[in-house]
Structures are given as structure tokens and as C-alpha cells.
Coordinates of C-alpha atoms in Angstrom, one line a residue:
M3 CA -18.5 -12.7 -53.5
T4 CA -18.7 -15.8 -55.5
A5 CA -16.6 -18.6 -54.3
R6 CA -16.3 -21.9 -56.1
H7 CA -17.4 -23.3 -59.5
R8 CA -19.3 -26.2 -58.1
R9 CA -22.9 -26.7 -57.2
P10 CA -23.8 -26.5 -53.5
S11 CA -25.3 -29.6 -51.8
S12 CA -28.6 -27.9 -51.2
T13 CA -30.6 -25.4 -53.2
G14 CA -31.6 -23.2 -50.4
T15 CA -30.1 -19.8 -49.3
A16 CA -28.0 -19.7 -46.1
S17 CA -26.3 -16.8 -44.3
R18 CA -23.8 -16.5 -41.5
V19 CA -22.3 -13.5 -39.7
V20 CA -18.5 -13.2 -39.8
I21 CA -16.4 -10.7 -37.9
G22 CA -17.0 -7.3 -39.5
I23 CA -18.9 -8.7 -42.5
V24 CA -22.0 -10.6 -43.6
T25 CA -21.5 -13.5 -46.0
T26 CA -24.6 -14.7 -47.9
V27 CA -24.4 -17.9 -50.0
A28 CA -26.9 -18.4 -52.8
V29 CA -27.4 -20.3 -56.0
V30 CA -27.2 -17.8 -58.9
G31 CA -27.4 -19.1 -62.5
G32 CA -26.3 -22.6 -61.4
F33 CA -23.2 -21.3 -59.7
L34 CA -22.4 -21.0 -56.0
T35 CA -22.4 -17.2 -55.3
L36 CA -20.9 -15.7 -52.2
V37 CA -21.9 -12.1 -51.5
V38 CA -19.5 -10.4 -49.1
L39 CA -20.5 -7.0 -47.6
Q40 CA -19.9 -4.8 -44.7
R41 CA -22.1 -5.2 -41.6
R42 CA -24.5 -2.2 -42.1
G43 CA -24.2 0.4 -39.4
S44 CA -24.3 4.1 -38.8
S45 CA -20.8 4.5 -40.2
C46 CA -21.9 4.2 -43.9
E47 CA -24.8 5.5 -46.0
G48 CA -26.6 3.2 -48.5
E49 CA -25.0 0.3 -50.3
L50 CA -22.8 0.0 -53.4
R51 CA -22.7 -3.5 -55.0
L52 CA -19.9 -4.5 -57.4
T53 CA -20.5 -7.7 -59.5
V54 CA -17.6 -9.7 -60.6
A55 CA -17.5 -12.7 -63.0
A56 CA -14.2 -14.7 -62.8
A57 CA -12.8 -17.7 -64.4
P58 CA -13.5 -20.7 -62.0
E59 CA -9.9 -21.5 -61.2
I60 CA -9.0 -17.9 -60.0
T61 CA -12.3 -17.3 -58.2
P62 CA -11.2 -18.7 -54.8
A63 CA -8.2 -16.3 -54.7
V64 CA -10.3 -13.3 -55.7
D65 CA -12.9 -14.4 -53.1
A66 CA -10.5 -14.7 -50.2
T67 CA -8.8 -11.4 -51.0
A68 CA -12.2 -9.6 -51.4
Q69 CA -13.4 -10.9 -48.1
S70 CA -10.5 -9.3 -46.4
W71 CA -10.6 -6.0 -48.4
V72 CA -14.4 -5.4 -48.1
K73 CA -14.2 -5.1 -44.3
D74 CA -12.9 -1.5 -44.6
A75 CA -14.1 -0.6 -48.0
K76 CA -16.3 2.4 -48.6
G77 CA -18.0 3.7 -51.7
P78 CA -17.2 7.2 -53.1
N79 CA -20.2 8.6 -51.2
N80 CA -19.5 6.7 -48.0
E81 CA -21.7 3.7 -49.0
C82 CA -21.3 0.3 -47.6
V83 CA -19.6 -1.9 -50.2
S84 CA -20.7 -5.4 -51.3
V85 CA -18.9 -7.6 -53.8
E86 CA -20.6 -10.4 -55.6
V87 CA -18.1 -12.7 -57.4
T88 CA -19.5 -15.4 -59.6
A89 CA -17.4 -18.3 -61.0
A90 CA -18.3 -18.3 -64.7
E91 CA -16.8 -19.9 -67.8
P92 CA -15.2 -17.1 -69.9
V93 CA -17.0 -18.4 -73.1
D94 CA -20.4 -17.9 -71.4
V95 CA -19.6 -14.3 -70.3
A96 CA -18.1 -13.5 -73.7
A97 CA -21.3 -14.6 -75.4
A98 CA -23.4 -12.6 -72.9
I99 CA -21.3 -9.4 -73.6
A100 CA -21.6 -9.9 -77.3
S101 CA -25.3 -10.4 -77.1
A102 CA -25.7 -7.2 -75.0
H103 CA -23.9 -5.3 -77.7
R104 CA -25.8 -7.0 -80.5
V105 CA -22.6 -8.5 -81.8
T106 CA -22.3 -12.1 -83.0
M107 CA -19.3 -14.4 -82.2
R108 CA -20.2 -17.2 -84.6
E109 CA -17.5 -19.6 -83.2
I110 CA -19.2 -19.7 -79.7
G111 CA -22.9 -19.4 -80.6
Q112 CA -25.6 -17.5 -78.8
A113 CA -25.6 -16.5 -75.1
D114 CA -27.2 -19.1 -72.7
G115 CA -29.5 -16.5 -71.2
A116 CA -28.5 -17.4 -67.7
T117 CA -25.1 -15.6 -67.6
K118 CA -25.3 -11.9 -66.8
V119 CA -23.0 -9.2 -67.8
P120 CA -21.0 -8.2 -64.7
D121 CA -19.4 -4.9 -63.7
V122 CA -16.0 -6.5 -63.7
W123 CA -14.9 -9.5 -65.7
I124 CA -11.8 -11.6 -65.0
P125 CA -11.6 -14.2 -67.9
D126 CA -8.6 -16.5 -68.1
S127 CA -7.1 -14.8 -71.1
S128 CA -7.0 -11.4 -72.8
T129 CA -7.6 -13.2 -76.1
W130 CA -11.3 -13.1 -75.2
L131 CA -11.1 -9.3 -75.1
Q132 CA -9.4 -9.2 -78.5
R133 CA -12.0 -11.5 -80.0
L134 CA -14.8 -9.3 -78.8
Q135 CA -13.1 -6.2 -80.2
V136 CA -12.7 -7.9 -83.6
A137 CA -16.3 -9.0 -83.6
A138 CA -17.5 -5.5 -82.7
A139 CA -15.3 -3.9 -85.3
T140 CA -16.6 -6.4 -87.9
A141 CA -20.2 -5.7 -87.0
K142 CA -19.7 -1.9 -87.0
A143 CA -18.0 -2.1 -90.5
G144 CA -20.9 -4.0 -91.9
G145 CA -19.2 -7.3 -91.3
R146 CA -19.5 -10.2 -93.7
N147 CA -23.3 -9.9 -94.0
A148 CA -24.0 -13.3 -92.7
T149 CA -27.7 -14.0 -92.8
A150 CA -30.2 -16.6 -91.7
P151 CA -32.4 -17.9 -94.5
A152 CA -35.8 -16.3 -95.0
T153 CA -39.0 -18.3 -94.5
A154 CA -42.6 -17.5 -95.6
D155 CA -43.4 -15.7 -92.3
K156 CA -39.9 -14.4 -91.4
P157 CA -37.7 -12.5 -93.7
A158 CA -34.0 -13.1 -93.5
A159 CA -32.2 -10.8 -91.0
T160 CA -28.5 -10.0 -90.6
A161 CA -26.8 -12.0 -87.9
S162 CA -25.5 -9.0 -86.1
A163 CA -26.0 -5.3 -85.8
A164 CA -23.6 -2.6 -84.8
P165 CA -23.1 -2.0 -81.0
P166 CA -23.9 1.4 -79.6
A167 CA -21.5 3.8 -81.2
D168 CA -20.7 5.6 -78.0
R169 CA -19.8 2.5 -76.0
P170 CA -16.9 0.1 -76.7
I171 CA -17.6 -3.5 -76.2
V172 CA -14.6 -4.0 -73.9
P173 CA -11.8 -1.7 -72.8
E174 CA -8.6 -1.7 -74.8
K175 CA -6.5 -1.6 -71.6
F176 CA -6.5 -3.9 -68.7
T177 CA -4.4 -5.1 -65.7
S178 CA -3.4 -8.8 -65.3
I179 CA -4.0 -10.2 -61.9
G180 CA -2.7 -13.8 -62.4
R181 CA -0.8 -16.0 -64.8
S182 CA -0.7 -19.6 -65.9
P183 CA 1.7 -20.7 -68.7
V184 CA 0.3 -23.1 -71.3
V185 CA 2.4 -26.2 -71.2
L186 CA 2.4 -29.5 -73.2
A187 CA 0.9 -32.0 -70.8
V188 CA 2.5 -35.4 -71.5
P189 CA 2.3 -38.7 -69.5
E190 CA 5.7 -38.8 -67.7
P191 CA 6.8 -42.2 -69.2
L192 CA 6.3 -40.7 -72.7
A193 CA 7.8 -37.4 -71.8
S194 CA 11.0 -39.1 -70.9
T195 CA 11.3 -40.4 -74.4
L196 CA 11.3 -36.8 -75.6
G197 CA 14.2 -36.0 -73.3
W198 CA 12.2 -34.4 -70.5
P199 CA 13.2 -33.1 -68.0
K200 CA 16.8 -32.7 -69.0
T201 CA 16.5 -31.8 -72.6
E202 CA 14.5 -28.9 -74.0
V203 CA 11.6 -30.1 -76.1
T204 CA 10.9 -28.0 -79.2
W205 CA 7.9 -27.7 -81.5
P206 CA 9.8 -29.2 -84.5
K207 CA 10.6 -32.2 -82.4
L208 CA 7.0 -32.6 -81.3
L209 CA 5.8 -32.4 -84.9
K210 CA 8.3 -35.1 -85.9
T211 CA 7.0 -37.3 -83.1
M212 CA 3.4 -36.7 -84.2
N213 CA 3.9 -37.5 -87.8
Q214 CA 6.7 -40.1 -88.1
G215 CA 7.1 -43.7 -86.9
T216 CA 4.5 -44.6 -84.3
P217 CA 2.7 -41.3 -84.1
M218 CA 1.9 -39.8 -80.7
R219 CA -1.8 -39.1 -80.1
V220 CA -2.3 -35.4 -79.5
G221 CA -5.4 -33.6 -78.2
I222 CA -6.8 -30.2 -77.6
V223 CA -9.7 -28.6 -75.8
E224 CA -12.0 -26.9 -78.4
P225 CA -10.0 -23.7 -79.2
T226 CA -13.0 -21.7 -80.2
R227 CA -14.3 -22.0 -76.6
N228 CA -11.1 -22.5 -74.6
A229 CA -8.3 -20.0 -74.2
A230 CA -5.6 -22.6 -73.5
G231 CA -6.7 -24.6 -76.5
L232 CA -6.5 -21.4 -78.6
S233 CA -3.0 -20.8 -77.3
G234 CA -1.9 -24.3 -78.2
L235 CA -3.4 -24.0 -81.6
L236 CA -1.6 -20.8 -82.3
A237 CA 1.7 -22.2 -81.1
M238 CA 1.5 -25.5 -83.0
S239 CA 0.2 -23.9 -86.2
G240 CA 2.9 -21.3 -86.1
A241 CA 5.6 -24.0 -85.6
A242 CA 4.3 -26.0 -88.5
Q243 CA 4.1 -23.0 -90.8
A244 CA 7.8 -22.3 -90.1
T245 CA 9.1 -25.6 -91.3
G246 CA 10.1 -24.4 -94.7
A247 CA 9.3 -26.4 -97.8
K248 CA 7.0 -28.8 -95.9
A249 CA 5.1 -26.0 -94.1
Q250 CA 1.7 -26.6 -95.7
E251 CA 2.0 -30.4 -95.3
N252 CA 3.0 -30.1 -91.7
T253 CA 0.3 -27.6 -90.9
V254 CA -2.4 -29.8 -92.4
A255 CA -1.1 -32.8 -90.6
A256 CA -1.0 -30.9 -87.2
L257 CA -4.5 -29.6 -87.7
R258 CA -6.0 -32.9 -88.6
A259 CA -4.3 -34.6 -85.6
L260 CA -5.6 -32.0 -83.3
V261 CA -9.1 -32.3 -84.7
K262 CA -9.2 -36.0 -84.2
G263 CA -8.1 -35.5 -80.6
K264 CA -10.3 -32.5 -79.6
S265 CA -12.5 -32.5 -76.5
A266 CA -15.3 -30.1 -75.6
L267 CA -14.1 -29.7 -72.0
T268 CA -10.8 -29.8 -70.1
A269 CA -12.2 -32.6 -67.8
D270 CA -13.0 -34.7 -70.9
L271 CA -9.5 -34.3 -72.3
L272 CA -7.9 -35.2 -69.0
A273 CA -10.0 -38.4 -68.9
E274 CA -8.3 -39.5 -72.1
Y275 CA -4.8 -39.8 -70.5
P276 CA -3.6 -43.3 -69.7
K277 CA -4.3 -44.9 -66.4
D278 CA -1.6 -47.6 -66.8
K279 CA 2.1 -47.4 -67.6
D280 CA 2.2 -50.5 -69.9
A281 CA 3.4 -49.8 -73.5
A282 CA 0.1 -50.7 -75.1
T283 CA -1.9 -48.4 -72.9
L284 CA 0.5 -45.5 -73.4
A285 CA 0.4 -46.0 -77.2
S286 CA -3.4 -46.1 -77.4
K287 CA -4.3 -43.2 -75.0
L288 CA -3.7 -39.5 -75.2
G289 CA 0.0 -38.6 -75.4
A290 CA 0.1 -34.9 -75.4
A291 CA -2.1 -31.8 -75.2
P292 CA -1.7 -28.1 -74.6
L293 CA -3.1 -27.3 -71.1
P294 CA -2.6 -24.6 -68.5
E295 CA 0.0 -25.3 -65.9
F296 CA -2.6 -25.1 -63.1
A297 CA -4.6 -28.0 -64.7
V298 CA -1.5 -30.2 -64.6
V299 CA -0.8 -29.2 -61.0
S300 CA -4.5 -30.0 -60.1
Y301 CA -4.4 -33.3 -62.0
N302 CA -1.2 -34.6 -60.3
A303 CA -2.5 -33.5 -56.9
T304 CA -5.1 -36.3 -57.2
E305 CA -2.2 -38.9 -57.3
P306 CA -3.2 -40.5 -60.6
P307 CA -1.5 -43.8 -61.6
V308 CA 0.3 -42.0 -64.4
R309 CA 1.4 -38.5 -63.6
L310 CA 1.6 -35.7 -66.2
A311 CA 4.7 -33.9 -67.1
A312 CA 4.4 -30.2 -67.8
I313 CA 6.7 -29.5 -70.7
Y314 CA 7.5 -25.8 -71.1
M315 CA 7.9 -25.6 -74.9
Q316 CA 10.0 -23.1 -76.7
P317 CA 9.0 -20.7 -78.1
S318 CA 6.4 -20.4 -75.3
P319 CA 2.7 -20.5 -76.1
L320 CA 0.6 -17.5 -75.1
S321 CA 0.0 -17.8 -71.3
L322 CA -3.3 -17.2 -69.6
D323 CA -3.1 -13.7 -68.1
Y324 CA -6.4 -13.2 -66.2
P325 CA -7.2 -9.6 -67.2
Y326 CA -9.1 -7.5 -64.6
T327 CA -11.6 -5.9 -67.0
V328 CA -13.9 -3.1 -65.9
L329 CA -16.7 -3.3 -68.5
P330 CA -17.9 -0.1 -70.1
T331 CA -21.5 -1.0 -69.1
M332 CA -20.7 -0.5 -65.4
D333 CA -22.2 2.5 -63.7
P334 CA -19.3 5.1 -63.6
V335 CA -20.0 5.7 -59.9
K336 CA -18.5 2.3 -59.2
N337 CA -15.1 3.1 -60.9
P338 CA -13.3 4.1 -57.6
T339 CA -14.5 0.9 -55.9
A340 CA -13.5 -1.3 -58.8
A341 CA -10.1 0.4 -58.8
Q342 CA -9.7 -0.3 -55.0
L343 CA -10.5 -3.9 -55.4
L344 CA -8.0 -4.2 -58.2
A345 CA -5.3 -2.7 -56.0
A346 CA -6.1 -5.3 -53.3
L347 CA -5.6 -8.1 -55.9
H348 CA -1.8 -7.8 -55.7
G349 CA 1.0 -8.6 -53.2
D350 CA 2.4 -11.6 -51.3
T351 CA -0.8 -12.6 -49.5
Y352 CA -2.8 -12.6 -52.8
A353 CA 0.1 -14.5 -54.5
G354 CA -0.2 -17.1 -51.8
E355 CA -3.9 -17.5 -52.5
L356 CA -3.2 -17.9 -56.2
A357 CA -0.6 -20.6 -55.4
K358 CA -3.3 -22.7 -53.7
A359 CA -5.0 -23.0 -57.1
G360 CA -1.8 -23.7 -59.0
L361 CA -1.7 -20.1 -60.4
R362 CA 1.2 -17.6 -60.6
A363 CA 1.2 -13.9 -59.9
S364 CA 0.8 -11.6 -62.8
D365 CA 4.6 -11.2 -63.2
G366 CA 5.0 -14.9 -63.7
K367 CA 6.5 -15.5 -60.2
T368 CA 5.2 -18.2 -57.9
G369 CA 3.7 -17.4 -54.4
A370 CA 4.3 -19.3 -51.2
G371 CA 3.1 -22.9 -51.3
F372 CA 3.1 -23.2 -55.1
A373 CA 3.3 -26.9 -56.0
A374 CA 5.6 -26.5 -59.0
P375 CA 5.7 -29.3 -61.6
T376 CA 9.0 -31.0 -62.2
G377 CA 11.2 -28.7 -64.4
A378 CA 9.0 -25.7 -63.8
P379 CA 10.8 -22.3 -64.0
T380 CA 10.4 -20.1 -61.0
T381 CA 9.3 -17.3 -63.3
I382 CA 8.0 -17.1 -66.8
D383 CA 8.2 -14.7 -69.7
T384 CA 4.9 -12.9 -69.7
G385 CA 5.4 -12.2 -73.4
K386 CA 3.3 -10.0 -75.7
P387 CA -0.4 -10.1 -76.5
A388 CA -1.4 -12.3 -79.4
D389 CA -1.8 -10.7 -82.9
P390 CA -5.6 -10.3 -83.4
A391 CA -5.1 -11.2 -87.1
A392 CA -3.3 -14.4 -86.1
I393 CA -6.2 -15.3 -83.8
V394 CA -8.8 -14.7 -86.5
K395 CA -6.8 -16.8 -89.1
A396 CA -6.2 -19.6 -86.6
L397 CA -9.9 -19.9 -85.6
T398 CA -11.3 -19.5 -89.1
T399 CA -9.0 -22.2 -90.3
W400 CA -9.9 -24.5 -87.4
T401 CA -13.6 -23.9 -87.9
A402 CA -13.3 -24.6 -91.6
V403 CA -11.6 -27.9 -90.9
T404 CA -13.8 -29.3 -88.2
A405 CA -17.3 -29.2 -89.5
P406 CA -18.5 -32.3 -91.5
S407 CA -19.5 -30.8 -94.8
R408 CA -20.9 -31.3 -98.3
M409 CA -19.9 -28.5 -100.6
L410 CA -20.1 -27.5 -104.3
A411 CA -17.4 -25.0 -105.3
I412 CA -18.0 -22.9 -108.4
I413 CA -15.2 -20.8 -109.9
D414 CA -15.6 -18.0 -112.3
V415 CA -13.6 -18.5 -115.6
S416 CA -14.9 -15.4 -117.5
G417 CA -12.3 -13.4 -119.5
S418 CA -11.8 -10.8 -116.7
M419 CA -10.3 -13.5 -114.5
G420 CA -7.2 -13.3 -116.7
Q421 CA -6.4 -9.8 -115.3
L422 CA -3.0 -9.6 -113.6
V423 CA -2.7 -9.0 -109.8
P424 CA 0.3 -6.8 -109.1
T425 CA 0.2 -7.5 -105.3
A426 CA 0.4 -11.3 -106.1
G427 CA 3.5 -11.1 -108.3
N428 CA 1.4 -10.5 -111.5
A429 CA -0.3 -13.8 -111.2
T430 CA -3.8 -13.7 -112.8
R431 CA -7.0 -13.5 -110.8
E432 CA -7.7 -17.1 -111.9
Q433 CA -4.3 -18.3 -110.6
V434 CA -4.7 -16.8 -107.2
T435 CA -8.2 -18.1 -106.9
V436 CA -7.2 -21.6 -107.9
E437 CA -4.3 -21.5 -105.4
A438 CA -6.7 -20.5 -102.7
A439 CA -9.0 -23.4 -103.6
K440 CA -6.0 -25.8 -103.5
G441 CA -5.1 -24.6 -100.1
G442 CA -8.6 -25.1 -98.8
L443 CA -8.7 -28.6 -100.3
A444 CA -5.5 -29.6 -98.5
L445 CA -7.2 -28.8 -95.2
F446 CA -10.4 -30.7 -95.9
D447 CA -10.6 -34.1 -94.3
D448 CA -11.5 -37.2 -96.2
D449 CA -14.9 -37.1 -94.5
W450 CA -15.8 -34.0 -96.6
S451 CA -17.8 -34.3 -99.9
V452 CA -16.8 -31.7 -102.5
G453 CA -17.7 -31.0 -106.1
L454 CA -16.2 -28.5 -108.6
W455 CA -17.8 -26.5 -111.3
T456 CA -16.7 -23.6 -113.5
F457 CA -18.8 -20.9 -115.0
S458 CA -18.8 -18.1 -117.6
T459 CA -21.1 -18.1 -120.7
F460 CA -21.7 -20.9 -123.1
L461 CA -19.3 -23.3 -121.3
D462 CA -21.3 -26.4 -122.0
G463 CA -23.4 -25.8 -125.1
N464 CA -25.8 -23.1 -124.1
K465 CA -25.2 -23.6 -120.4
D466 CA -23.1 -21.0 -118.6
Y467 CA -21.7 -23.6 -116.2
Q468 CA -19.7 -26.9 -116.5
Q469 CA -19.3 -29.7 -114.0
L470 CA -15.6 -30.7 -113.7
V471 CA -16.0 -33.1 -110.7
P472 CA -19.3 -34.2 -109.1
I473 CA -20.0 -33.9 -105.4
A474 CA -18.6 -37.0 -103.8
P475 CA -16.4 -37.9 -100.8
I476 CA -12.9 -36.4 -101.0
S477 CA -11.5 -39.8 -100.0
S478 CA -12.4 -41.1 -103.4
Q479 CA -11.5 -38.1 -105.6
R480 CA -8.9 -35.8 -103.9
N481 CA -6.4 -36.3 -106.8
K482 CA -9.2 -35.8 -109.4
L483 CA -10.2 -32.5 -107.7
L484 CA -6.5 -31.3 -107.8
A485 CA -6.1 -32.3 -111.4
A486 CA -9.3 -30.5 -112.3
L487 CA -8.2 -27.3 -110.5
N488 CA -5.0 -27.4 -112.5
T489 CA -6.9 -27.3 -115.8
I490 CA -8.9 -24.1 -114.9
T491 CA -8.1 -21.1 -117.1
P492 CA -10.1 -18.0 -118.1
K493 CA -12.3 -18.3 -121.2
N494 CA -11.1 -15.8 -123.8
G495 CA -14.0 -13.3 -124.3
G496 CA -16.2 -15.1 -121.8
A497 CA -18.8 -13.1 -119.9
T498 CA -20.2 -13.7 -116.4
G499 CA -23.3 -16.0 -116.4
L500 CA -23.9 -15.6 -112.7
Y501 CA -27.7 -16.0 -112.2
D502 CA -28.3 -19.2 -114.2
T503 CA -25.2 -20.7 -112.6
M504 CA -26.3 -19.9 -109.0
L505 CA -29.7 -21.4 -109.6
A506 CA -28.3 -24.6 -111.2
G507 CA -25.7 -24.9 -108.4
Y508 CA -28.3 -24.5 -105.7
R509 CA -30.4 -27.2 -107.2
E510 CA -27.4 -29.5 -107.5
V511 CA -26.7 -29.2 -103.8
K512 CA -30.3 -29.6 -102.9
K513 CA -30.6 -32.8 -105.0
G514 CA -28.2 -34.7 -102.9
W515 CA -28.8 -32.9 -99.6
A516 CA -27.2 -34.8 -96.7
P517 CA -28.4 -34.8 -93.1
G518 CA -25.9 -34.2 -90.4
R519 CA -23.7 -32.1 -92.6
V520 CA -23.3 -28.5 -93.6
N521 CA -24.7 -28.4 -97.2
S522 CA -23.3 -25.4 -99.0
M523 CA -22.5 -23.8 -102.3
V524 CA -19.4 -21.5 -102.5
I525 CA -19.2 -19.4 -105.6
L526 CA -16.1 -17.2 -106.5
T527 CA -16.6 -14.4 -109.0
D528 CA -14.9 -11.2 -110.1
G529 CA -18.0 -9.6 -111.7
Q530 CA -21.8 -9.4 -111.9
N531 CA -24.2 -11.1 -114.2
E532 CA -23.6 -10.2 -117.9
D533 CA -25.8 -12.8 -119.5
S534 CA -28.8 -11.0 -121.0
N535 CA -30.4 -14.3 -121.9
S536 CA -30.4 -15.7 -118.4
I537 CA -33.0 -15.6 -115.7
S538 CA -33.3 -12.1 -114.2
L539 CA -32.3 -11.2 -110.6
D540 CA -35.9 -10.9 -109.6
G541 CA -36.7 -14.2 -111.2
L542 CA -33.8 -15.9 -109.5
L543 CA -34.8 -14.6 -106.1
E544 CA -38.4 -15.7 -106.6
Q545 CA -37.3 -19.2 -107.7
L546 CA -34.9 -19.5 -104.7
R547 CA -37.7 -18.6 -102.3
K548 CA -39.9 -21.3 -103.8
E549 CA -37.2 -24.0 -103.7
A550 CA -35.7 -23.1 -100.3
D551 CA -36.6 -25.8 -97.7
P552 CA -36.1 -24.8 -94.0
E553 CA -35.8 -28.4 -93.1
K554 CA -33.0 -28.8 -95.6
P555 CA -31.0 -25.6 -95.4
I556 CA -28.3 -24.8 -98.0
Q557 CA -25.8 -22.0 -97.3
V558 CA -24.7 -19.9 -100.2
I559 CA -21.4 -18.3 -99.7
A560 CA -20.4 -15.7 -102.4
I561 CA -16.8 -14.5 -102.6
G562 CA -16.3 -11.4 -104.7
I563 CA -12.9 -10.9 -106.3
G564 CA -11.7 -7.4 -106.9
E565 CA -13.6 -4.1 -107.2
D566 CA -16.0 -5.1 -110.0
A567 CA -17.8 -7.8 -107.9
S568 CA -21.3 -6.6 -107.1
R569 CA -21.9 -6.8 -103.4
T570 CA -25.4 -5.6 -103.8
E571 CA -26.7 -8.4 -106.0
L572 CA -24.8 -11.0 -104.1
E573 CA -26.3 -9.8 -100.8
K574 CA -29.8 -9.9 -102.2
I575 CA -29.3 -13.6 -103.1
V576 CA -27.9 -14.7 -99.7
R577 CA -30.7 -13.0 -97.9
V578 CA -33.0 -15.5 -99.4
T579 CA -30.8 -18.6 -99.1
G580 CA -28.8 -17.9 -96.0
G581 CA -25.1 -17.6 -96.1
G582 CA -22.7 -14.7 -96.5
V583 CA -20.9 -12.4 -98.8
F584 CA -17.2 -11.7 -98.8
I585 CA -15.4 -9.2 -101.0
A586 CA -11.6 -9.5 -101.6
K587 CA -10.9 -6.0 -102.9
D588 CA -7.3 -7.1 -103.3
P589 CA -7.4 -10.4 -105.1
A590 CA -4.1 -11.3 -103.5
Q591 CA -6.0 -11.8 -100.3
I592 CA -8.3 -14.4 -101.7
G593 CA -6.6 -17.2 -99.7
D594 CA -7.5 -15.7 -96.3
I595 CA -10.9 -14.6 -97.5
F596 CA -11.6 -18.2 -98.8
L597 CA -10.8 -19.6 -95.3
Q598 CA -13.0 -17.1 -93.6
A599 CA -15.8 -17.9 -96.0
I600 CA -15.5 -21.6 -95.3
A601 CA -15.5 -21.0 -91.6
L602 CA -18.7 -19.0 -91.9
R603 CA -20.2 -21.8 -93.8
A604 CA -19.2 -24.2 -91.1
A605 CA -20.6 -22.1 -88.3
S606 CA -23.9 -21.3 -90.0

């Protein structure tokens, strides 16, 4: 059974006999792995091994419980039982599971190759299960057709294929075996200025503190790879979106503040907190971040010069719930054994083991010896699971905001863009598209470089496209971009000059290609090419193959608006360039689709 998430002092393999069991310590995939099994004897026949991958912080509690349970455990056919528990970061196991099912989770990248898919997985949050389910459903439905660019010796291939139809990627149901609320971790001297611990601290109050006067520095652990970071992102974004007339302004401000203070790892974020109580240090160092309660407990246990307050915000962020997940790839013969281990991971003794790690029992109550932070409730509201749609939107928005980028946006102004959209209050397709572009622009940081074109037919002499704003840093032309967007209207009688526009736009992005950035072209159209005098589709594809440079990749993101957009021709194009195709069958949904498209561009 795997014990702790730290490397052993030696790289050898050691073993020792314990009463009734044999414990073998070995290095597996860089982690300390403890295999606990019955002493083999005449009372059992053969061996049944159960592999478990657990979030590092809960591993000691699972380990201690399994060591006791395995003494008397028997398999369904009287086998000796062994349990191998490995401390593994949830993001690594999620990537391994996705890879095994030929599913791509773009926000977390490819599997590391060292992490194996276990029989039982205990991540820190059920949001990992939801994200895997969404990724599998997207792949099965044909997804967003994200592709890698083709090269001379390697044709472009879709980024993901459907998982086996008869096997779900993860189960829909699970049992929680632990809990840790996500709190706002604030240095105690700063927390007192917010009214802690006597006064309830609300999200609106935090947002005001972040954005007014001397702003408080906030941080977050990368939410695409960290469940507590995702919980904090959902909570803060939701609070900002509920602020009425200033919802968009507050949401943008909150996201930008979090982006500036993000860290890759929890340990890196904790290192940013002040080590001195003087006013200058407190003002210059990290002032607040969403972290799991156990991280605050562990941090304060080291007796730092400035302790952290755990502020239990209202409404409460999504807590970490440690789902005991029997994966569908496990041999069914192990089901009874996995169920027996689950049954053992409950009760007062187990709750006491959780308390040693600063964790709560699954019902939110604390076990004996729990080192409660000041102001901590004795129990917590376990709440409801997150809305998968909210998770997708939060992560795609975050990904769209965080990647340094250089982008040319090209918007269709053909006559058909004047059609009314009943589901959008009878606004035109053009109006909902422009509003989506404005929303995206508001999220883009000044570090972005963005240009804006429109296209139809004969917009600029014989050219089907027209430059409104050249590609340049947003810092120097944000108002110009907004003003240009406000001028966009459909061209009466204009057709769709798609092919010439795409070639010209690709060349424009290539001309100023910038290293260290995502170079992309995003084109929004409600139709297919209608210019009989333009380059042909075959000619366009041939030319793009000639001009594509693997050393200077350019992502082409095509967003189809309505039922008339041609997925087929758009997919043929992005297979050559790399990128993705999105179709907003209901133009009223173009805002969400636009964010997803930008996120794909950022992750490619």
C-alpha cells in the first residue's frame, strides 16, 4: 500500500515482516509505494492484488486503514489479498486515464507515461471525474475536431478518438471518503482588517478589497491542474458575475488579478506569503488565495513567522470530496475486494487518521486530534456537485485569458449575417457575433496582440476582405478595436468570399509571426464560399500546404454560425493548418462558443 508522497532516502527495495502481514517498500514511478499483503499460508489460495492511486494528502490515512484491514481480508475465491496504494497527483492520473481511453484533456496535456491507471482512484475532487466525463462525451460526439498541422511526412490527425463504446471512462457514481473545505487563506494581520474572525467575510467584500484603494494581491494554483484552484475560480467568478451592472467589469478584473498571481504548485504559492508582519512586506506579498483547509493546517503547523487565517467564505466554494472511484478498467473479479476496502475507510478510527493530515470525514465532521484553524466550523456543508457546464465555461475562459497570444480576428459581414436570431431577442447574427467579440476583447490582457478584419465580397476594391485594425498590442489600440467593432454591419447583397480571405489572413499572421506566443487566425462565418472568382478549395489547400512552416505554427480556428456554415470545408482547411472547427447551430450561443474556440487556440 503506498504510503507517502515523498521520495525515499535510498533507491533500493527493502522489506520487513509485521505481525500478520508483509510490508514491502519500493520506488514505483518516482513515488514511495508500500505493498501490504497477508502472510501467505495454507489458509488462502493464490493472490489478489488491488492497486489504488490516491491524492498525496489522503494517502497516509488510506495506508494506515488498509494495513489493518488487509490482515483478515480474503478475495472472493479465498485468495490472499494485497493492496498497493500509490500517492499520485490527480492531474497525472487523470491524464493517464484519458490517454488509456484515447481522450484528450487539452487543459492538462499528455500523460507523463510513468503514471499507471489503477484499479481504484481517490483524487482530491469529483470535478476530475466530471471533466473526464465531459472530455469523453466530447470525443464520442466528434468533439471540436482539433487537429495538429500536417507535415510533408505526417498527415494531420485528430487530437482525440472516441473511447471504447462499451466502457465508460469513469463511473457516474462514487462514494466520498474524506473532505476538505476550500478556504480563503489570508495572512492573519491582513485577515483582521477584513473583520476576521468575528465578522463574516463575503465575496463582494473581497472583490472590493481587490479592486479599490490599495489592492490586495491575490493568487491561485493553476486551476486547470489543481482542484482547489478550480474551486476558487468557480467561486470568485460566480461572485463577480452576480454584481449587477458591473458584472463584466468585475469578472474581468478578478480573472486578471488571479492570472497575475497564479502558481504552478501549491508549494510555490505558499512561498509567496509574507514572512514578516511589517506593513511594507504585507502589502507587497501575497494577500489571499483559495486553498484547501488541510494546506492551511499544515502550513501553520510549521510555525511560520506570519500565520495564515482560514476564512470560510460564503457562499462556500466547492469542497474537496475525495471520491473512492472504482475504475471501469478494473478486473470485475476484484469488485468485492474493492467494496470491502471502501467499507473499511469509514468510522472513528479512520476519521482520526484523516485528522492527522488536517482532513475531515466525508460528512464534514472532524475526527479526534483535528487541529482546527481559528474560526473553523466543527462541520461543513457538503454541498452539491459542481455544474459540469460551469466547470467547462470557467476553464475555457481561464485558458483563453492566460496564454500570451497574437491573433487576427476576421468577421463575416455578408448579407446573411443580417438574419434575425429569435433566441437572442431578434438581434441579428452580426450583432450577436460582435457582442461575443467584445466580450472576448474585454478578457484579453494588454500583453495580447490583436488585429481585426471583415470579409464578404468586393469589400476593398476587388478584394473580399478589409482590414479595420492591424495586428498590434492591445495596450496601444484597445479603444480602436472597440470602435471598429461598433462599425461592423452586414453588407447588403454581399456574398461569402471565404477562400481568398482565409489565404490572405493566414499570410498576414505568418508575416509577423512572433516567437513565444500562440499565433492564430480566428474566422467567424455563417456560410460557405460563394465567390466563383476566388481560389478553389483544392487550390487553397495546396497553397496552405506549401506555406505552412512547422517551425512557425499558425492555428486556424473556424467558428461556424448557424446551420448554413459548412463544417466539411472548414475541417478540410484546419487539417492542413492545425486548429479547430466549432459550429454554433444556435447563433445565440456564439459567446460561449467564441470562448471555447479561444481556449482551444491557447491550448494548441
